Coordinates of C-alpha atoms in Angstrom, one line a residue:
M1 CA 0.0 0.0 0.0
R2 CA 1.3 3.5 -0.9
I3 CA -0.5 6.7 0.1
Q4 CA -0.4 9.2 -2.8
E5 CA 0.7 12.8 -2.1
N6 CA -0.7 15.8 -3.8
R7 CA 2.5 17.8 -3.9
R8 CA 5.4 18.3 -6.3
E9 CA 7.9 15.7 -5.6
L10 CA 11.7 15.9 -5.7
R11 CA 13.5 14.0 -8.4
R12 CA 13.5 10.2 -7.8
G13 CA 17.1 9.5 -8.8
L14 CA 18.5 7.3 -6.1
K15 CA 19.0 3.7 -7.3
E16 CA 18.8 0.6 -5.2
R17 CA 22.6 0.4 -4.9
H18 CA 22.7 4.0 -3.6
I19 CA 20.0 3.3 -1.0
Q20 CA 21.8 0.2 0.2
L21 CA 25.2 1.8 0.6
I22 CA 23.6 4.9 2.2
A23 CA 22.0 2.7 4.8
I24 CA 25.3 1.0 5.5
G25 CA 27.4 4.2 5.5
G26 CA 24.9 5.8 7.9
S27 CA 25.5 3.1 10.4
I28 CA 29.3 3.2 10.2
G29 CA 30.9 6.4 11.5
V30 CA 34.4 7.7 12.4
G31 CA 33.8 6.5 16.0
L32 CA 34.2 2.9 15.1
F33 CA 37.6 3.5 13.6
L34 CA 39.0 6.0 16.2
G35 CA 36.7 6.1 19.2
S36 CA 35.8 2.5 19.9
S37 CA 38.5 2.2 22.6
A38 CA 36.4 4.3 25.0
A39 CA 33.4 2.0 24.6
I40 CA 35.7 -1.1 25.1
Q41 CA 37.1 0.4 28.3
A42 CA 33.6 0.9 29.6
A43 CA 32.3 -2.6 29.0
G44 CA 35.2 -4.9 28.1
P45 CA 34.3 -7.9 25.9
S46 CA 30.7 -7.6 26.9
L47 CA 30.5 -4.7 24.5
L48 CA 29.7 -7.3 21.9
V49 CA 26.4 -8.0 23.7
T50 CA 25.7 -4.3 24.0
Y51 CA 26.2 -3.8 20.3
F52 CA 23.9 -6.7 19.6
I53 CA 21.2 -5.1 21.7
G54 CA 21.8 -1.7 20.2
G55 CA 21.6 -3.3 16.7
I56 CA 18.2 -4.7 17.5
V57 CA 17.0 -1.3 18.7
V58 CA 18.3 0.4 15.6
F59 CA 16.8 -2.3 13.3
C60 CA 13.4 -1.8 15.0
L61 CA 13.8 2.0 14.6
L62 CA 14.5 1.6 10.9
R63 CA 11.6 -0.8 10.5
A64 CA 9.3 1.7 12.1
L65 CA 10.6 4.4 9.8
G66 CA 10.4 2.1 6.8
E67 CA 6.8 1.2 7.4
V68 CA 5.7 4.9 7.1
A69 CA 8.3 5.8 4.5
V70 CA 7.3 3.0 2.1
A71 CA 3.6 4.0 2.5
I72 CA 4.3 7.7 2.2
P73 CA 7.6 8.2 0.4
I74 CA 8.0 12.0 0.7
A75 CA 10.9 14.5 1.3
G76 CA 11.4 15.5 4.9
S77 CA 10.6 12.1 6.2
F78 CA 10.0 12.1 10.0
S79 CA 9.4 15.9 10.1
A80 CA 6.6 15.6 7.6
Y81 CA 5.2 12.5 9.2
A82 CA 5.3 14.2 12.7
H83 CA 3.5 17.2 11.2
R84 CA 0.8 14.9 9.9
F85 CA 0.4 12.4 12.7
L86 CA 1.6 14.2 15.8
G87 CA 0.6 17.7 14.9
P88 CA 2.2 20.8 13.2
L89 CA 4.1 21.9 16.3
T90 CA 5.8 18.5 16.7
G91 CA 6.7 18.5 12.9
Y92 CA 8.1 22.0 13.3
L93 CA 10.2 21.1 16.4
T94 CA 11.4 17.8 14.8
G95 CA 12.4 19.4 11.5
W96 CA 14.4 22.3 13.0
T97 CA 15.9 20.1 15.7
Y98 CA 17.1 17.6 13.0
W99 CA 18.4 20.4 10.9
F100 CA 20.4 21.8 13.8
M101 CA 21.7 18.3 14.7
W102 CA 23.2 17.9 11.2
V103 CA 24.6 21.4 11.2
V104 CA 26.5 21.0 14.4
T105 CA 27.6 17.5 13.3
G106 CA 28.8 19.0 10.0
M107 CA 30.7 21.7 11.9
A108 CA 32.6 19.0 13.8
E109 CA 33.2 16.8 10.7
I110 CA 34.6 19.5 8.4
T111 CA 36.8 20.7 11.2
A112 CA 38.0 17.1 11.4
V113 CA 38.6 17.1 7.7
G114 CA 41.2 19.8 8.3
V115 CA 42.8 17.8 11.0
Y116 CA 43.1 14.7 8.8
V117 CA 44.5 16.6 5.9
N118 CA 47.0 18.2 8.2
Y119 CA 48.3 14.7 9.0
W120 CA 49.8 14.7 5.5
L121 CA 50.2 18.5 5.0
P122 CA 51.1 19.9 8.4
E123 CA 52.0 23.3 6.9
L124 CA 48.5 23.8 5.3
P125 CA 46.2 26.0 7.3
Q126 CA 43.4 23.9 8.7
W127 CA 40.6 26.1 7.5
I128 CA 41.6 25.6 3.8
P129 CA 40.6 21.9 3.5
A130 CA 37.5 22.5 5.7
L131 CA 36.5 25.3 3.3
L132 CA 37.2 23.1 0.2
A133 CA 35.2 20.2 1.7
V134 CA 32.1 22.4 2.2
I135 CA 32.4 23.9 -1.3
F136 CA 32.9 20.6 -3.0
M137 CA 30.1 18.8 -1.1
T138 CA 27.7 21.7 -1.7
G139 CA 28.5 21.5 -5.4
V140 CA 27.8 17.8 -5.4
N141 CA 24.5 18.3 -3.8
L142 CA 23.4 21.1 -6.2
V143 CA 24.1 19.0 -9.3
A144 CA 21.5 16.3 -8.8
V145 CA 20.4 13.8 -6.2
E146 CA 22.2 11.1 -8.2
A147 CA 25.5 12.9 -7.5
Y148 CA 24.9 12.7 -3.8
G149 CA 24.0 9.0 -4.0
E150 CA 27.1 8.2 -6.1
F151 CA 29.5 9.9 -3.7
E152 CA 27.8 8.2 -0.7
F153 CA 28.1 4.9 -2.5
W154 CA 31.9 5.2 -2.9
F155 CA 32.4 6.7 0.6
A156 CA 30.5 3.8 2.2
L157 CA 32.5 1.3 0.1
I158 CA 35.8 2.6 1.4
K159 CA 34.6 2.0 5.0
I160 CA 33.3 -1.4 4.1
I161 CA 36.6 -2.5 2.5
A162 CA 38.5 -1.3 5.5
I163 CA 36.3 -3.2 7.9
I164 CA 36.4 -6.4 5.9
A165 CA 40.2 -6.2 5.5
L166 CA 40.4 -5.9 9.3
I167 CA 38.1 -8.9 9.9
M168 CA 39.8 -11.1 7.4
G169 CA 43.3 -10.2 8.5
G170 CA 42.3 -10.5 12.2
L171 CA 40.8 -13.9 11.7
G172 CA 44.0 -15.0 9.9
M173 CA 45.9 -13.8 13.0
I174 CA 43.5 -15.6 15.4
L175 CA 43.4 -18.9 13.5
F176 CA 46.7 -19.1 11.7
G177 CA 49.1 -16.7 13.5
F178 CA 49.4 -14.2 10.7
G179 CA 51.7 -11.4 12.0
N180 CA 52.3 -13.3 15.2
G181 CA 55.1 -15.6 14.1
G182 CA 52.8 -18.3 13.0
V183 CA 51.3 -18.8 16.5
P184 CA 47.5 -18.5 16.5
V185 CA 46.4 -15.8 18.8
G186 CA 43.1 -17.5 19.7
I187 CA 40.2 -15.8 21.5
G188 CA 41.3 -16.2 25.1
H189 CA 41.5 -12.4 25.6
L190 CA 37.8 -12.3 25.5
W191 CA 37.6 -13.8 29.1
Q192 CA 41.2 -13.8 30.5
H193 CA 41.2 -10.3 31.9
G194 CA 38.4 -10.0 34.4
G195 CA 36.0 -12.2 32.6
F196 CA 33.6 -11.5 29.7
F197 CA 31.8 -9.0 31.9
P198 CA 34.8 -7.3 33.7
H199 CA 32.6 -4.5 35.0
G200 CA 29.6 -6.6 35.6
V201 CA 26.3 -6.4 33.7
S202 CA 26.0 -2.8 34.7
G203 CA 29.2 -2.0 32.6
A204 CA 27.5 -3.4 29.5
I205 CA 24.4 -1.4 30.2
M206 CA 26.2 1.9 30.9
A207 CA 28.0 1.5 27.5
L208 CA 24.6 1.5 25.7
S209 CA 24.5 5.2 25.2
M210 CA 27.9 5.2 23.5
V211 CA 26.8 2.3 21.3
L212 CA 23.5 3.8 20.2
F213 CA 25.1 7.1 19.4
S214 CA 27.6 5.4 17.2
Y215 CA 24.6 4.7 14.9
V216 CA 23.7 8.4 14.6
G217 CA 23.0 9.1 10.9
I218 CA 21.3 5.7 10.2
E219 CA 18.0 7.6 9.9
V220 CA 19.2 9.4 6.8
I221 CA 17.8 6.5 4.8
G222 CA 14.3 7.8 5.7
V223 CA 15.2 11.2 4.2
T224 CA 16.0 9.5 0.9
A225 CA 12.5 8.1 0.6
G226 CA 11.3 11.2 -1.4
E227 CA 14.0 10.7 -4.0
A228 CA 14.3 7.0 -4.2
K229 CA 13.4 5.1 -7.4
E230 CA 10.8 2.5 -6.6
P231 CA 10.8 3.2 -2.8
E232 CA 8.4 0.2 -2.2
K233 CA 11.3 -2.0 -3.4
T234 CA 14.5 -0.2 -2.5
L235 CA 13.8 0.9 1.1
P236 CA 12.7 -2.6 2.4
V237 CA 15.7 -4.3 0.8
A238 CA 18.1 -1.8 2.3
I239 CA 16.6 -1.7 5.8
S240 CA 16.2 -5.5 6.1
K241 CA 19.9 -6.0 5.5
V242 CA 21.1 -3.4 8.0
F243 CA 20.8 -5.6 11.0
W244 CA 23.0 -8.3 9.6
R245 CA 25.5 -5.8 8.3
I246 CA 25.7 -4.3 11.8
L247 CA 26.4 -7.7 13.2
L248 CA 29.2 -8.2 10.6
F249 CA 30.8 -4.8 10.6
Y250 CA 30.5 -3.7 14.3
I251 CA 30.4 -7.0 16.2
G252 CA 32.8 -8.7 13.7
S253 CA 35.4 -6.0 13.9
L254 CA 35.2 -5.6 17.7
Y255 CA 35.3 -9.4 18.1
V256 CA 38.6 -9.5 16.1
I257 CA 40.1 -6.5 17.9
M258 CA 39.4 -7.7 21.4
S259 CA 40.6 -11.2 20.6
I260 CA 43.9 -9.9 19.4
Y261 CA 44.5 -7.4 22.1
P262 CA 43.5 -7.5 25.8
W263 CA 40.6 -5.1 26.2
N264 CA 42.3 -3.3 29.1
E265 CA 45.2 -2.4 26.9
L266 CA 43.3 -0.9 23.9
G267 CA 43.0 2.5 25.5
H268 CA 46.8 2.9 25.2
V269 CA 47.3 1.8 21.5
G270 CA 45.5 4.6 19.7
S271 CA 43.1 3.5 17.0
P272 CA 42.4 -0.2 17.3
F273 CA 42.3 -0.5 13.5
V274 CA 45.7 1.0 13.1
A275 CA 47.0 -1.3 15.9
V276 CA 45.7 -4.5 14.2
F277 CA 46.9 -3.5 10.7
G278 CA 50.3 -2.6 12.1
K279 CA 50.5 -6.0 13.9
L280 CA 49.8 -7.6 10.5
G281 CA 52.9 -5.9 9.1
I282 CA 51.2 -3.2 7.1
S283 CA 53.7 -0.3 7.5
S284 CA 51.3 2.3 6.0
A285 CA 48.5 1.4 8.4
A286 CA 48.3 4.9 9.9
D287 CA 48.1 6.4 6.4
I288 CA 45.4 4.0 5.3
M289 CA 43.2 4.7 8.3
N290 CA 43.7 8.4 8.0
F291 CA 42.4 8.1 4.4
V292 CA 39.4 6.0 5.7
V293 CA 38.5 8.4 8.5
L294 CA 38.9 11.4 6.1
S295 CA 36.4 9.7 3.7
A296 CA 34.1 9.0 6.6
A297 CA 34.2 12.7 7.6
L298 CA 33.5 13.8 4.0
S299 CA 30.7 11.3 3.9
S300 CA 29.1 12.8 7.0
C301 CA 29.5 16.3 5.5
N302 CA 27.9 15.1 2.3
S303 CA 24.9 13.5 4.2
G304 CA 24.6 16.6 6.3
V305 CA 24.3 18.9 3.3
F306 CA 21.8 16.6 1.8
S307 CA 19.7 16.1 4.9
T308 CA 19.6 19.7 6.0
G309 CA 18.7 20.9 2.5
R310 CA 15.7 18.5 2.4
M311 CA 14.6 19.3 5.9
L312 CA 14.5 23.0 5.1
Y313 CA 12.6 22.3 2.0
T314 CA 10.0 20.3 3.9
L315 CA 9.8 23.0 6.6
A316 CA 9.2 25.7 3.9
R317 CA 6.5 23.6 2.2
Q318 CA 4.8 23.3 5.6
G319 CA 4.9 27.0 6.2
E320 CA 7.5 26.7 9.0
A321 CA 10.5 28.2 7.2
P322 CA 10.9 31.0 4.6
A323 CA 9.2 30.0 1.4
L324 CA 12.4 30.6 -0.6
L325 CA 13.9 27.4 1.0
G326 CA 11.2 25.4 -0.7
K327 CA 12.2 26.3 -4.2
L328 CA 13.8 23.7 -6.5
N329 CA 16.4 24.3 -9.3
N330 CA 16.3 22.7 -12.7
S331 CA 17.7 19.4 -11.3
Q332 CA 14.8 19.4 -8.8
V333 CA 17.2 20.0 -5.9
P334 CA 16.2 22.4 -3.1
V335 CA 18.9 24.8 -4.0
W336 CA 18.4 27.5 -1.3
G337 CA 18.0 24.9 1.4
V338 CA 21.4 23.4 0.4
L339 CA 23.1 26.8 0.2
V340 CA 21.8 28.1 3.5
S341 CA 22.8 24.9 5.3
A342 CA 26.3 25.1 3.7
A343 CA 26.6 28.7 4.8
F344 CA 25.9 27.7 8.4
L345 CA 28.5 24.9 8.2
M346 CA 31.1 27.5 7.2
V347 CA 30.0 29.8 10.0
G348 CA 30.5 26.9 12.4
V349 CA 34.0 26.4 11.3
V350 CA 34.8 30.1 11.9
L351 CA 33.1 30.1 15.3
N352 CA 35.0 27.0 16.3
Y353 CA 38.2 29.0 16.1
F354 CA 37.1 32.1 17.8
I355 CA 34.5 31.2 20.5
P356 CA 35.4 29.6 23.8
A357 CA 35.5 25.8 23.7
K358 CA 32.9 25.6 26.4
V359 CA 30.4 27.6 24.3
F360 CA 31.0 25.3 21.3
T361 CA 30.4 22.3 23.6
Y362 CA 27.1 23.7 24.7
V363 CA 26.0 24.1 21.0
T364 CA 27.2 20.6 19.9
S365 CA 25.5 19.0 22.9
I366 CA 22.1 19.8 21.4
G367 CA 23.1 17.3 18.7
T368 CA 23.0 14.4 21.2
F369 CA 19.6 15.5 22.5
A370 CA 18.4 15.9 18.9
C371 CA 19.3 12.3 18.1
L372 CA 17.1 11.0 21.0
W373 CA 14.3 13.4 20.1
V374 CA 14.2 12.3 16.4
W375 CA 14.4 8.6 17.1
A376 CA 11.6 8.8 19.7
I377 CA 9.5 10.8 17.2
I378 CA 10.0 8.1 14.6
L379 CA 8.8 5.4 16.9
M380 CA 5.8 7.5 18.0
V381 CA 4.9 8.4 14.4
Q382 CA 4.8 4.7 13.4
I383 CA 2.5 3.9 16.3
K384 CA 0.2 6.8 15.5
F385 CA 0.3 6.0 11.8
R386 CA -0.7 2.4 12.3
R387 CA -3.5 3.4 14.7
S388 CA -4.9 5.7 12.0
L389 CA -5.3 2.9 9.5
P390 CA -8.5 0.8 9.2
P391 CA -7.6 -2.9 9.8
A392 CA -8.2 -3.8 6.2
V393 CA -5.7 -1.1 5.1
A394 CA -3.2 -2.0 7.7
A395 CA -3.3 -5.6 6.6
K396 CA -2.1 -4.5 3.1
L397 CA 1.0 -2.6 4.3
V398 CA 4.0 -3.3 2.1
Y399 CA 6.5 -3.2 4.9
P400 CA 4.9 -3.5 8.3
M401 CA 6.7 -3.0 11.6
P402 CA 7.3 -6.5 13.1
L403 CA 5.7 -7.2 16.5
Y404 CA 3.7 -4.0 16.5
P405 CA 3.1 -2.3 19.0
I406 CA 5.4 -4.1 21.4
S407 CA 8.5 -3.5 19.4
G408 CA 8.0 0.2 19.3
I409 CA 7.1 0.5 22.9
L410 CA 10.2 -1.5 24.0
C411 CA 12.4 0.7 21.8
L412 CA 11.0 3.8 23.5
V413 CA 11.8 2.2 26.9
M414 CA 15.4 1.7 25.7
L415 CA 15.7 5.3 24.7
A416 CA 14.4 6.3 28.2
L417 CA 17.1 4.0 29.6
V418 CA 19.7 5.9 27.6
V419 CA 18.5 9.2 29.0
F420 CA 18.9 7.8 32.5
I421 CA 22.5 6.6 31.6
M422 CA 23.3 10.0 30.2
S423 CA 22.1 11.7 33.4
Q424 CA 24.7 9.7 35.4
D425 CA 27.6 10.9 33.3
S426 CA 29.0 14.5 33.7
D427 CA 30.1 14.5 30.1
T428 CA 26.6 13.8 28.7
V429 CA 24.2 15.2 31.3
L430 CA 24.8 18.7 29.7
S431 CA 22.7 17.8 26.7
L432 CA 19.8 16.8 28.9
W433 CA 19.8 20.4 30.1
I434 CA 20.6 22.3 26.9
G435 CA 18.3 20.2 24.7
P436 CA 15.0 21.3 26.4
V437 CA 16.2 24.9 26.3
W438 CA 16.5 24.5 22.6
I439 CA 13.0 23.1 22.3
V440 CA 11.6 26.0 24.5
G441 CA 13.4 28.5 22.3
L442 CA 11.8 27.0 19.1
M443 CA 8.4 27.0 20.7
I444 CA 8.7 30.7 21.4
F445 CA 9.1 31.4 17.7
Y446 CA 6.4 28.9 16.7
P447 CA 3.4 31.3 17.0
V448 CA 5.3 33.9 14.8
R449 CA 6.1 31.2 12.2
S450 CA 2.5 29.9 12.3
R451 CA 1.0 33.4 11.7
K452 CA 3.3 33.8 8.7
S453 CA 2.1 30.5 7.2

């Protein structure tokens, strides 16, 4: 079943291979390559269980989004759905919150691009590669949606190749002693240093927030629904394969890493990926991983420009942003939405150099809150959407959410648990204070926005 929309659609140029790699790329971020040591220290080998649980939550989240996106494949995704099923105010709050989340994420990513380029060109001012990244990705997104999809395809492929190389090389070390003088490493490190749960079950639970936030960006697949060819076919195929790919890429790579190195030593070896590749005798391991994380940062920037442009387009069409942002160019791309978002990305880079670090931390903390907000809205939208359908229509859904409504309710409970975990950590509790302030600020402007619409 597909519900027809009486609105001018964006160009449906994203092919099945684009959608599948966008789904994979959205679930693999820089954190896996560089930041996984922190999560390992928090939970030890039991992190594998945490990632499995997190993978189930994310899979259910995507199935909830997929049910609605396949039935109503429009631009703006969860903002438009929230507007329809939870009310205009919720749609307004969700759209602007998601836009801001990607803007601050993009600020961090393009700043990181400068850092990664400086690894090879230390004399080059950091702002130059950051500027070039924004200009290039903005140009890509203005050409046509196919250009965005093609770049995301290759960016995701780079990450996939790196992970598969790690898993294959690591298994060779574990089973046959590659890089270890022919002596198989085995998997004893998974339980020889304090047990599989070295910090108890609570350690695995407390790592849940880090695990779930490593999947931030996975919801971009919903934003592509309005520009996907044959969304009834491409979205279900991509979403259905995400869970198994999460098991392979996240759990597979961490299984290899923690089998080769004692978990309590990984905090001292830098990037676990560089450590494993180096142990395999790859002398250019650091250069290879710098290239991989550079491509991952560019991928995030690319997705950020794409997502924010579409979100502003949707907000404009709903009367919740200036009408100019809803205009399309000849390639059916929301040109002003893309340009405005790109301009904010550049402002963020400049501010990152001049404003106090604490102020920038306050701003970026909203991104953490925004992720929880958007994911909760997706789950609530699916529940409200299903309730709105007559039983005969619901029975004909092309891609129904499994175990409805229990699955959605349990996922909301898990998100509530993450909020509790964040409240116990001084590094994350800030977002629980700043986020609501952001929402209140948006609500203050809502009546003005509503009168103009």
